[in-house]
Short mmCIF file of C-alpha atoms in Angstrom, two decimals:
data_model
loop_
_atom_site.label_atom_id
_atom_site.label_comp_id
_atom_site.label_asym_id
_atom_site.label_seq_id
_atom_site.Cartn_x
_atom_site.Cartn_y
_atom_site.Cartn_z
CA MET Z 300 13.07 -5.84 36.89
CA THR Z 301 14.41 -3.05 34.56
CA VAL Z 302 14.24 0.26 34.94
CA LEU Z 303 13.82 2.89 32.13
CA SER Z 304 13.90 6.75 32.35
CA ALA Z 305 13.79 9.85 30.13
CA ASP Z 306 12.86 13.74 30.46
CA TRP Z 307 9.25 12.72 29.83
CA VAL Z 308 7.07 9.70 30.53
CA LEU Z 309 3.58 9.97 28.32
CA ARG Z 310 0.76 8.66 30.17
CA VAL Z 311 -2.62 7.85 28.39
CA SER Z 312 -4.78 8.22 31.50
CA GLY Z 313 -2.83 11.10 32.83
CA PRO Z 314 -1.03 14.16 32.50
CA PRO Z 315 2.90 13.76 31.48
CA ILE Z 316 5.42 12.96 34.19
CA ARG Z 317 8.55 15.18 34.00
CA ASP Z 318 11.36 12.97 34.61
CA GLY Z 319 9.53 10.08 34.42
CA ALA Z 320 10.42 6.13 34.92
CA VAL Z 321 8.64 2.86 33.83
CA VAL Z 322 9.35 -0.04 35.53
CA ILE Z 323 9.34 -3.58 33.71
CA GLU Z 324 9.02 -6.82 35.37
CA ASP Z 325 8.77 -10.28 33.44
CA GLY Z 326 8.16 -8.67 30.24
CA ARG Z 327 5.20 -6.32 31.55
CA ILE Z 328 5.15 -2.86 32.76
CA ALA Z 329 4.74 -2.93 36.76
CA ALA Z 330 4.54 0.73 37.36
CA VAL Z 331 5.04 4.19 36.10
CA GLY Z 332 5.98 7.37 37.94
CA SER Z 333 8.83 9.68 38.97
CA SER Z 334 12.52 8.76 38.36
CA ALA Z 335 13.08 10.00 41.98
CA ASP Z 336 10.34 7.17 43.52
CA LEU Z 337 11.14 4.64 40.94
CA GLY Z 338 14.91 4.85 40.09
CA THR Z 339 16.80 6.15 37.18
CA GLY Z 340 17.93 3.01 35.84
CA THR Z 341 18.52 3.11 32.03
CA ARG Z 342 18.30 6.73 31.36
CA TYR Z 343 17.35 8.38 27.85
CA GLU Z 344 18.63 12.04 27.77
CA ASP Z 345 16.72 14.71 25.57
CA ALA Z 346 13.71 11.61 24.76
CA ALA Z 347 9.98 10.77 25.94
CA ILE Z 348 8.93 7.32 27.09
CA VAL Z 349 5.67 6.82 24.78
CA PRO Z 350 3.04 3.87 25.26
CA GLY Z 351 3.41 1.75 22.03
CA PHE Z 352 0.95 2.81 19.23
CA VAL Z 353 -1.87 0.41 17.74
CA ASN Z 354 -2.02 1.04 13.98
CA ALA Z 355 -5.80 0.56 13.66
CA HIS Z 356 -5.58 0.13 9.82
CA SER Z 357 -2.98 -0.72 7.48
CA HIS Z 358 -1.77 -2.11 4.40
CA LEU Z 359 1.80 -3.50 4.95
CA GLU Z 360 2.08 -4.97 1.46
CA TYR Z 361 1.90 -1.86 -0.12
CA ALA Z 362 5.06 -0.28 1.78
CA VAL Z 363 6.63 0.94 -1.49
CA TYR Z 364 3.86 2.19 -3.14
CA ALA Z 365 4.20 5.67 -2.62
CA GLY Z 366 3.46 8.05 -5.03
CA PHE Z 367 1.51 6.12 -7.36
CA GLY Z 368 -1.30 8.16 -8.85
CA ASP Z 369 -0.80 10.91 -6.91
CA GLY Z 370 -3.68 13.41 -7.80
CA LEU Z 371 -5.70 10.81 -9.49
CA PRO Z 372 -9.38 10.99 -8.61
CA PHE Z 373 -10.23 8.32 -6.37
CA GLY Z 374 -11.63 6.02 -8.88
CA ASP Z 375 -8.64 6.20 -11.18
CA TRP Z 376 -6.35 5.61 -8.41
CA ILE Z 377 -7.92 2.41 -7.40
CA GLY Z 378 -7.96 0.91 -10.91
CA LEU Z 379 -4.38 2.11 -11.44
CA HIS Z 380 -3.28 -0.03 -7.65
CA VAL Z 381 -5.59 -2.66 -8.92
CA GLU Z 382 -3.51 -3.13 -12.20
CA ARG Z 383 -0.10 -2.43 -10.54
CA LYS Z 384 -0.71 -5.82 -8.02
CA ALA Z 385 -0.93 -8.16 -10.77
CA ARG Z 386 2.85 -7.28 -11.57
CA ILE Z 387 4.00 -8.96 -8.75
CA ASP Z 388 4.07 -12.23 -6.72
CA VAL Z 389 3.28 -13.72 -2.84
CA GLU Z 390 7.03 -13.53 -2.54
CA ASP Z 391 7.59 -10.10 -3.54
CA MET Z 392 4.60 -9.24 -1.39
CA GLU Z 393 5.94 -10.71 1.58
CA ASP Z 394 9.53 -8.71 1.07
CA ILE Z 395 7.41 -5.37 0.64
CA ALA Z 396 5.19 -6.12 4.06
CA ARG Z 397 8.57 -6.98 6.27
CA LEU Z 398 9.45 -4.01 4.89
CA GLY Z 399 5.99 -2.40 5.83
CA ALA Z 400 6.63 -3.81 9.24
CA PHE Z 401 9.95 -2.53 10.12
CA GLU Z 402 8.73 0.97 9.02
CA CYS Z 403 5.88 0.54 11.45
CA LEU Z 404 8.34 -0.76 14.70
CA ARG Z 405 10.59 2.31 13.77
CA SER Z 406 7.52 4.92 14.29
CA GLY Z 407 6.68 2.76 17.62
CA ILE Z 408 3.87 0.86 16.29
CA THR Z 409 3.44 -2.31 18.17
CA ALA Z 410 0.30 -3.73 16.82
CA VAL Z 411 -1.24 -3.44 13.56
CA GLY Z 412 -4.98 -4.30 12.49
CA ASP Z 413 -3.67 -5.09 8.75
CA CYS Z 414 -5.86 -5.71 5.49
CA SER Z 415 -3.56 -7.92 3.49
CA PHE Z 416 -4.13 -8.72 -0.28
CA SER Z 417 -1.82 -11.80 0.02
CA GLY Z 418 -1.79 -12.73 3.60
CA ALA Z 419 1.93 -11.49 3.51
CA GLY Z 420 1.24 -9.31 6.70
CA ALA Z 421 1.09 -12.34 8.80
CA THR Z 422 4.47 -13.59 8.03
CA ALA Z 423 5.77 -10.14 8.34
CA CYS Z 424 4.49 -9.55 11.52
CA ALA Z 425 5.06 -13.36 12.98
CA ASP Z 426 8.96 -12.53 11.83
CA LEU Z 427 9.29 -9.07 12.98
CA GLY Z 428 7.25 -9.30 16.43
CA LEU Z 429 4.27 -6.96 15.68
CA ARG Z 430 1.19 -7.91 17.40
CA ALA Z 431 -1.55 -8.33 14.68
CA THR Z 432 -4.71 -8.96 13.33
CA ILE Z 433 -4.36 -9.67 10.04
CA TYR Z 434 -7.99 -9.44 7.80
CA LEU Z 435 -7.51 -11.19 4.48
CA GLU Z 436 -9.31 -9.85 1.87
CA VAL Z 437 -11.99 -11.13 -0.48
CA PHE Z 438 -13.77 -9.29 -3.55
CA GLY Z 439 -16.85 -10.22 -5.73
CA GLU Z 440 -20.68 -11.23 -5.99
CA ASP Z 441 -20.05 -14.89 -5.33
CA THR Z 442 -19.61 -16.23 -1.91
CA GLY Z 443 -17.86 -18.61 -3.14
CA ALA Z 444 -15.10 -16.39 -2.62
CA VAL Z 445 -14.48 -17.38 0.93
CA ALA Z 446 -13.90 -20.87 -0.16
CA GLU Z 447 -12.00 -20.24 -3.50
CA ARG Z 448 -9.29 -17.04 -1.82
CA PHE Z 449 -9.91 -16.93 1.98
CA GLU Z 450 -9.13 -20.55 2.55
CA PRO Z 451 -6.08 -20.95 0.47
CA MET Z 452 -4.78 -17.76 2.24
CA ARG Z 453 -5.84 -18.71 5.39
CA GLU Z 454 -4.20 -22.63 4.90
CA ARG Z 455 -1.15 -20.73 3.32
CA ILE Z 456 -0.23 -18.73 6.50
CA ALA Z 457 -1.72 -21.04 9.57
CA ASP Z 458 1.95 -21.73 10.40
CA VAL Z 459 2.29 -17.85 11.23
CA LEU Z 460 -0.95 -17.65 13.07
CA SER Z 461 -0.70 -17.32 17.16
CA ASP Z 462 -2.09 -15.78 19.94
CA ARG Z 463 -0.03 -12.79 18.74
CA VAL Z 464 -0.68 -13.14 15.41
CA ARG Z 465 -4.50 -13.41 14.62
CA LEU Z 466 -6.95 -14.25 11.67
CA GLY Z 467 -9.32 -12.06 10.31
CA ILE Z 468 -11.16 -11.41 6.87
CA SER Z 469 -11.87 -8.16 5.26
CA PRO Z 470 -14.83 -8.08 2.42
CA HIS Z 471 -13.03 -5.00 0.67
CA ALA Z 472 -15.82 -2.92 0.57
CA PRO Z 473 -19.83 -2.50 -0.54
CA TYR Z 474 -18.72 -1.61 -3.98
CA THR Z 475 -16.55 -4.81 -4.47
CA CYS Z 476 -18.14 -7.09 -2.04
CA SER Z 477 -22.05 -8.34 -2.45
CA LEU Z 478 -24.04 -8.23 0.37
CA GLU Z 479 -24.17 -12.04 -0.10
CA LEU Z 480 -20.12 -12.35 0.35
CA TYR Z 481 -20.78 -10.17 3.37
CA GLY Z 482 -22.78 -12.45 4.98
CA ALA Z 483 -20.39 -15.33 3.67
CA CYS Z 484 -17.79 -13.89 5.89
CA ASP Z 485 -20.09 -12.87 8.94
CA GLU Z 486 -20.55 -16.57 9.16
CA LEU Z 487 -16.96 -17.67 10.17
CA ARG Z 488 -17.35 -15.80 12.99
CA LEU Z 489 -13.87 -13.66 12.76
CA PRO Z 490 -13.17 -10.34 13.33
CA VAL Z 491 -14.00 -8.17 10.41
CA ALA Z 492 -12.64 -5.15 8.62
CA THR Z 493 -13.71 -3.37 5.71
CA HIS Z 494 -13.65 0.18 4.02
CA LEU Z 495 -17.14 1.95 4.31
CA ALA Z 496 -17.96 5.77 3.49
CA GLU Z 497 -15.03 6.36 2.25
CA SER Z 498 -16.00 9.36 -1.23
CA GLU Z 499 -18.94 10.89 -2.32
CA ASP Z 500 -18.39 8.92 -5.61
CA GLU Z 501 -18.40 5.56 -3.72
CA ASN Z 502 -21.99 6.90 -2.24
CA GLU Z 503 -23.31 7.98 -5.41
CA PHE Z 504 -22.43 4.69 -7.39
CA LEU Z 505 -23.89 2.29 -4.24
CA ARG Z 506 -27.29 4.76 -4.33
CA THR Z 507 -27.60 5.36 -8.25
CA GLY Z 508 -24.87 3.25 -10.02
CA GLY Z 509 -24.07 6.50 -11.47
CA GLY Z 510 -21.44 9.20 -10.86
CA ALA Z 511 -17.79 9.34 -11.51
CA TRP Z 512 -17.56 5.30 -10.94
CA GLU Z 513 -20.16 4.56 -13.97
CA ALA Z 514 -17.47 4.17 -16.31
CA PHE Z 515 -15.84 1.40 -14.53
CA ALA Z 516 -18.75 -0.30 -13.31
CA ASP Z 517 -17.54 -3.47 -14.73
CA MET Z 518 -14.86 -3.76 -12.12
CA LEU Z 519 -17.62 -3.50 -9.06
CA VAL Z 520 -20.43 -5.29 -7.95
CA ARG Z 521 -24.09 -4.33 -8.46
CA PRO Z 522 -25.08 -1.24 -6.79
CA LEU Z 523 -26.98 -1.23 -3.36
CA GLY Z 524 -29.92 1.12 -3.76
CA THR Z 525 -28.49 2.81 -0.67
CA THR Z 526 -25.11 3.74 1.24
CA GLY Z 527 -22.96 0.89 2.61
CA ILE Z 528 -23.24 1.67 6.01
CA ARG Z 529 -27.31 1.74 5.45
CA ALA Z 530 -27.06 -1.43 3.52
CA LEU Z 531 -24.91 -3.56 6.08
CA ALA Z 532 -27.44 -2.06 8.84
CA GLY Z 533 -30.11 -3.55 6.89
CA ALA Z 534 -29.22 -7.16 6.37
CA GLY Z 535 -27.96 -7.37 10.00
CA LEU Z 536 -24.22 -7.44 8.98
CA LEU Z 537 -22.87 -5.11 11.60
CA GLY Z 538 -21.80 -5.64 14.96
CA ARG Z 539 -18.76 -5.41 17.44
CA HIS Z 540 -16.54 -7.67 15.77
CA VAL Z 541 -16.56 -5.24 12.49
CA LEU Z 542 -13.84 -2.93 12.18
CA ALA Z 543 -14.72 -0.28 9.55
CA ALA Z 544 -12.31 1.91 8.33
CA HIS Z 545 -12.47 5.80 6.89
CA CYS Z 546 -16.06 6.46 7.23
CA VAL Z 547 -15.60 10.09 6.01
CA MET Z 548 -19.04 10.49 4.35
CA ALA Z 549 -20.71 9.16 7.33
CA ASP Z 550 -24.07 11.04 7.82
CA GLU Z 551 -25.61 11.77 11.14
CA GLU Z 552 -28.06 8.71 10.72
CA GLU Z 553 -24.85 6.40 9.66
CA ILE Z 554 -23.09 7.42 12.67
CA ALA Z 555 -26.08 6.40 14.87
CA LEU Z 556 -26.34 3.26 13.25
CA LEU Z 557 -22.31 2.38 13.77
CA ALA Z 558 -23.33 3.35 17.49
CA GLU Z 559 -26.15 1.29 17.67
CA HIS Z 560 -24.66 -1.92 16.55
CA ASP Z 561 -21.22 -1.33 18.21
CA VAL Z 562 -18.96 -0.81 14.92
CA ALA Z 563 -15.65 0.34 15.31
CA VAL Z 564 -13.83 3.15 13.09
CA ALA Z 565 -10.34 3.44 11.99
CA HIS Z 566 -9.76 7.28 11.34
CA CYS Z 567 -7.13 8.03 8.51
CA PRO Z 568 -6.31 11.59 8.17
CA ARG Z 569 -3.63 11.43 6.11
CA SER Z 570 -5.14 9.08 3.61
CA ASN Z 571 -8.71 10.83 3.57
CA ALA Z 572 -6.80 14.39 2.83
CA LEU Z 573 -4.53 13.32 -0.05
CA LEU Z 574 -6.91 11.29 -1.75
CA GLY Z 575 -9.01 14.24 -1.37
CA LEU Z 576 -11.55 12.70 -0.02
CA GLY Z 577 -12.77 14.68 3.24
CA ILE Z 578 -12.23 14.90 6.95
CA ALA Z 579 -14.02 11.90 9.00
CA PRO Z 580 -16.43 13.48 11.47
CA VAL Z 581 -14.57 12.00 14.47
CA GLU Z 582 -15.77 13.85 17.46
CA ASP Z 583 -19.16 13.03 16.26
CA LEU Z 584 -18.59 9.65 16.16
CA LEU Z 585 -17.16 9.71 19.79
CA ALA Z 586 -19.64 11.85 21.14
CA ALA Z 587 -22.44 9.26 19.63
CA GLY Z 588 -20.43 6.55 21.64
CA VAL Z 589 -18.46 4.80 18.88
CA ARG Z 590 -15.11 3.16 19.23
CA VAL Z 591 -12.51 4.90 17.30
CA GLY Z 592 -9.18 4.36 16.51
CA ILE Z 593 -6.08 5.72 14.11
CA GLY Z 594 -4.61 3.81 11.08
CA THR Z 595 -2.17 5.04 8.62
CA ASP Z 596 -3.64 3.21 5.85
CA SER Z 597 -0.65 2.45 3.71
CA PRO Z 598 2.19 4.68 1.77
CA ALA Z 599 -0.18 3.72 -1.49
CA SER Z 600 -2.16 6.73 0.25
CA THR Z 601 -0.27 8.43 2.55
CA PRO Z 602 3.66 8.90 2.30
CA SER Z 603 4.41 6.01 5.33
CA PHE Z 604 3.44 4.51 8.22
CA ASP Z 605 4.68 7.40 10.51
CA MET Z 606 1.97 7.60 13.47
CA PHE Z 607 3.27 10.75 14.96
CA GLU Z 608 2.35 12.32 11.45
CA GLU Z 609 -0.56 11.07 11.47
CA LEU Z 610 -1.52 12.03 15.10
CA ARG Z 611 -0.47 15.82 14.24
CA THR Z 612 -2.80 15.30 11.10
CA ALA Z 613 -5.68 14.25 13.13
CA ILE Z 614 -5.25 17.31 15.60
CA ALA Z 615 -5.14 19.88 12.39
CA MET Z 616 -8.15 18.15 10.83
CA ALA Z 617 -10.29 18.29 13.61
CA ARG Z 618 -9.48 21.72 13.89
CA LEU Z 619 -10.22 22.32 10.33
CA ARG Z 620 -13.46 20.54 10.36
CA ASN Z 621 -14.49 22.71 13.38
CA ARG Z 622 -13.24 26.04 11.74
CA GLY Z 623 -10.72 26.04 14.97
CA SER Z 624 -13.09 25.17 17.46
CA SER Z 625 -12.62 21.70 17.90
CA PRO Z 626 -11.09 20.51 21.36
CA MET Z 627 -9.08 17.73 20.17
CA THR Z 628 -5.62 17.58 21.68
CA ALA Z 629 -2.56 15.87 21.90
CA GLN Z 630 -3.61 14.22 24.64
CA HIS Z 631 -6.68 13.04 22.82
CA VAL Z 632 -4.96 11.47 19.54
CA LEU Z 633 -2.57 9.63 22.04
CA GLU Z 634 -5.55 7.96 23.52
CA LEU Z 635 -6.82 7.15 20.34
CA ALA Z 636 -3.79 5.63 19.02
CA THR Z 637 -3.03 3.59 21.95
CA LEU Z 638 -5.64 2.33 24.24
CA GLY Z 639 -8.43 3.37 21.27
CA SER Z 640 -7.10 1.55 18.24
CA ALA Z 641 -6.55 -1.59 21.03
CA SER Z 642 -8.82 -2.39 23.18
CA ARG Z 643 -11.67 -0.66 21.85
CA VAL Z 644 -11.26 -1.52 18.11
CA LEU Z 645 -9.02 -4.32 17.36
CA LEU Z 646 -10.36 -5.51 20.92
CA THR Z 647 -6.46 -6.86 21.47
CA LEU Z 648 -3.88 -5.90 24.22
CA VAL Z 649 -1.44 -3.09 23.64
CA GLY Z 650 2.21 -3.95 23.08
CA GLY Z 651 4.52 -6.12 20.76
CA GLU Z 652 7.44 -8.31 21.28
CA VAL Z 653 10.26 -6.86 18.63
CA ARG Z 654 12.55 -10.08 17.73
CA TYR Z 655 15.38 -8.44 16.61
CA ASP Z 656 18.35 -6.42 17.44
CA ARG Z 657 18.60 -2.77 15.96
CA ARG Z 658 22.66 -3.48 15.61
CA THR Z 659 22.24 -6.18 13.59
CA PHE Z 660 18.81 -6.50 11.86
CA PRO Z 661 19.14 -6.45 8.05
CA TRP Z 662 17.22 -3.26 7.61
CA HIS Z 663 19.52 -2.71 4.09
CA GLU Z 664 18.66 -6.13 2.55
CA LEU Z 665 14.83 -5.27 3.06
CA ARG Z 666 14.86 -2.28 1.62
CA GLN Z 667 17.17 -3.25 -1.25
CA LYS Z 668 14.13 -6.17 -1.88
CA GLY Z 669 11.50 -3.50 -1.55
CA ILE Z 670 13.11 -1.23 -4.15
CA GLU Z 671 13.59 -4.31 -6.27
CA ALA Z 672 9.85 -5.47 -5.99
CA ARG Z 673 8.94 -1.30 -6.73
CA ALA Z 674 10.50 -1.71 -9.98
CA LYS Z 675 8.37 -4.78 -11.03
CA LEU Z 676 5.18 -2.49 -10.14
CA LEU Z 677 6.33 0.22 -12.22
CA GLY Z 678 7.19 -1.86 -14.73
CA ARG Z 679 11.18 -1.69 -15.06
#
């Protein structure tokens, strides 16, 4: 038995405990209470013991992308990142993903829902001990993307998959994947993650084929004539197994569709703000009964994998959207980033198994490999 104590223990289901303690038996939390009742054990001064965060939406492979395209319109920003990906190989992506996984651990994140372009997130999470659902990304009009892209990635990472690192699939978005491809992904009976209702330009293109995205329509699939949420609902492709990232532009009818089909939503406030896309209607989603968790997205759009900053921003954005009248508190966002992201969004357990000694972990080696991969991305 191990007892850990600190000035505060923050609980998800109740108020914080001053001078609190946590008892761990056989690798699991057995009791939480005051140190007077449970003992002092190993004491952490000027500290708080916090539940492990669960990052509902990340892209670990983009850990060194910070600043690329900062300030660009969303469509141009996406185009820039598509072009940069071609400059590095899978080995580089694995180096970057390990760095991203380490940064998550440093921020108290113990599990992630990672959308992975190459599958490198699976290797990184297995190596560093993060619990994860790795959603392998597919793109295109043709259902052949499942056989030609998804299956080779699944085969490549098969050895690292386990009950801790699970497999999912990510049809990227309704503007990069046809409904037919969404259907082929659905038939795999795996967890599905996708980007939905992230921007007004996206919705305009999907509805009309026009707007700011018309200039690079050759990179996208054919417009649907309606929004992504409505199209997927109409095609019977929404369900409890689907995780929708962002949902910034979801209107009242779309929120009702998400709730009706029990779709989970990953709220990424810093990414939405820094890309200038808007503020997601989190309180409306919660009021409708939608399962909501919090994700950091990636340094491609957000400065870091820092979950504490994400939680502060979630509170600030809720207050801004509601002109100061939001009831969103630190207790609420703590719940969203732990049980909300885990049991309600990723449908998994909270907790990781950190497999390194902080004194000997090769942090500097990871950082150096990340610097080298970033140089390739910059064309240096």
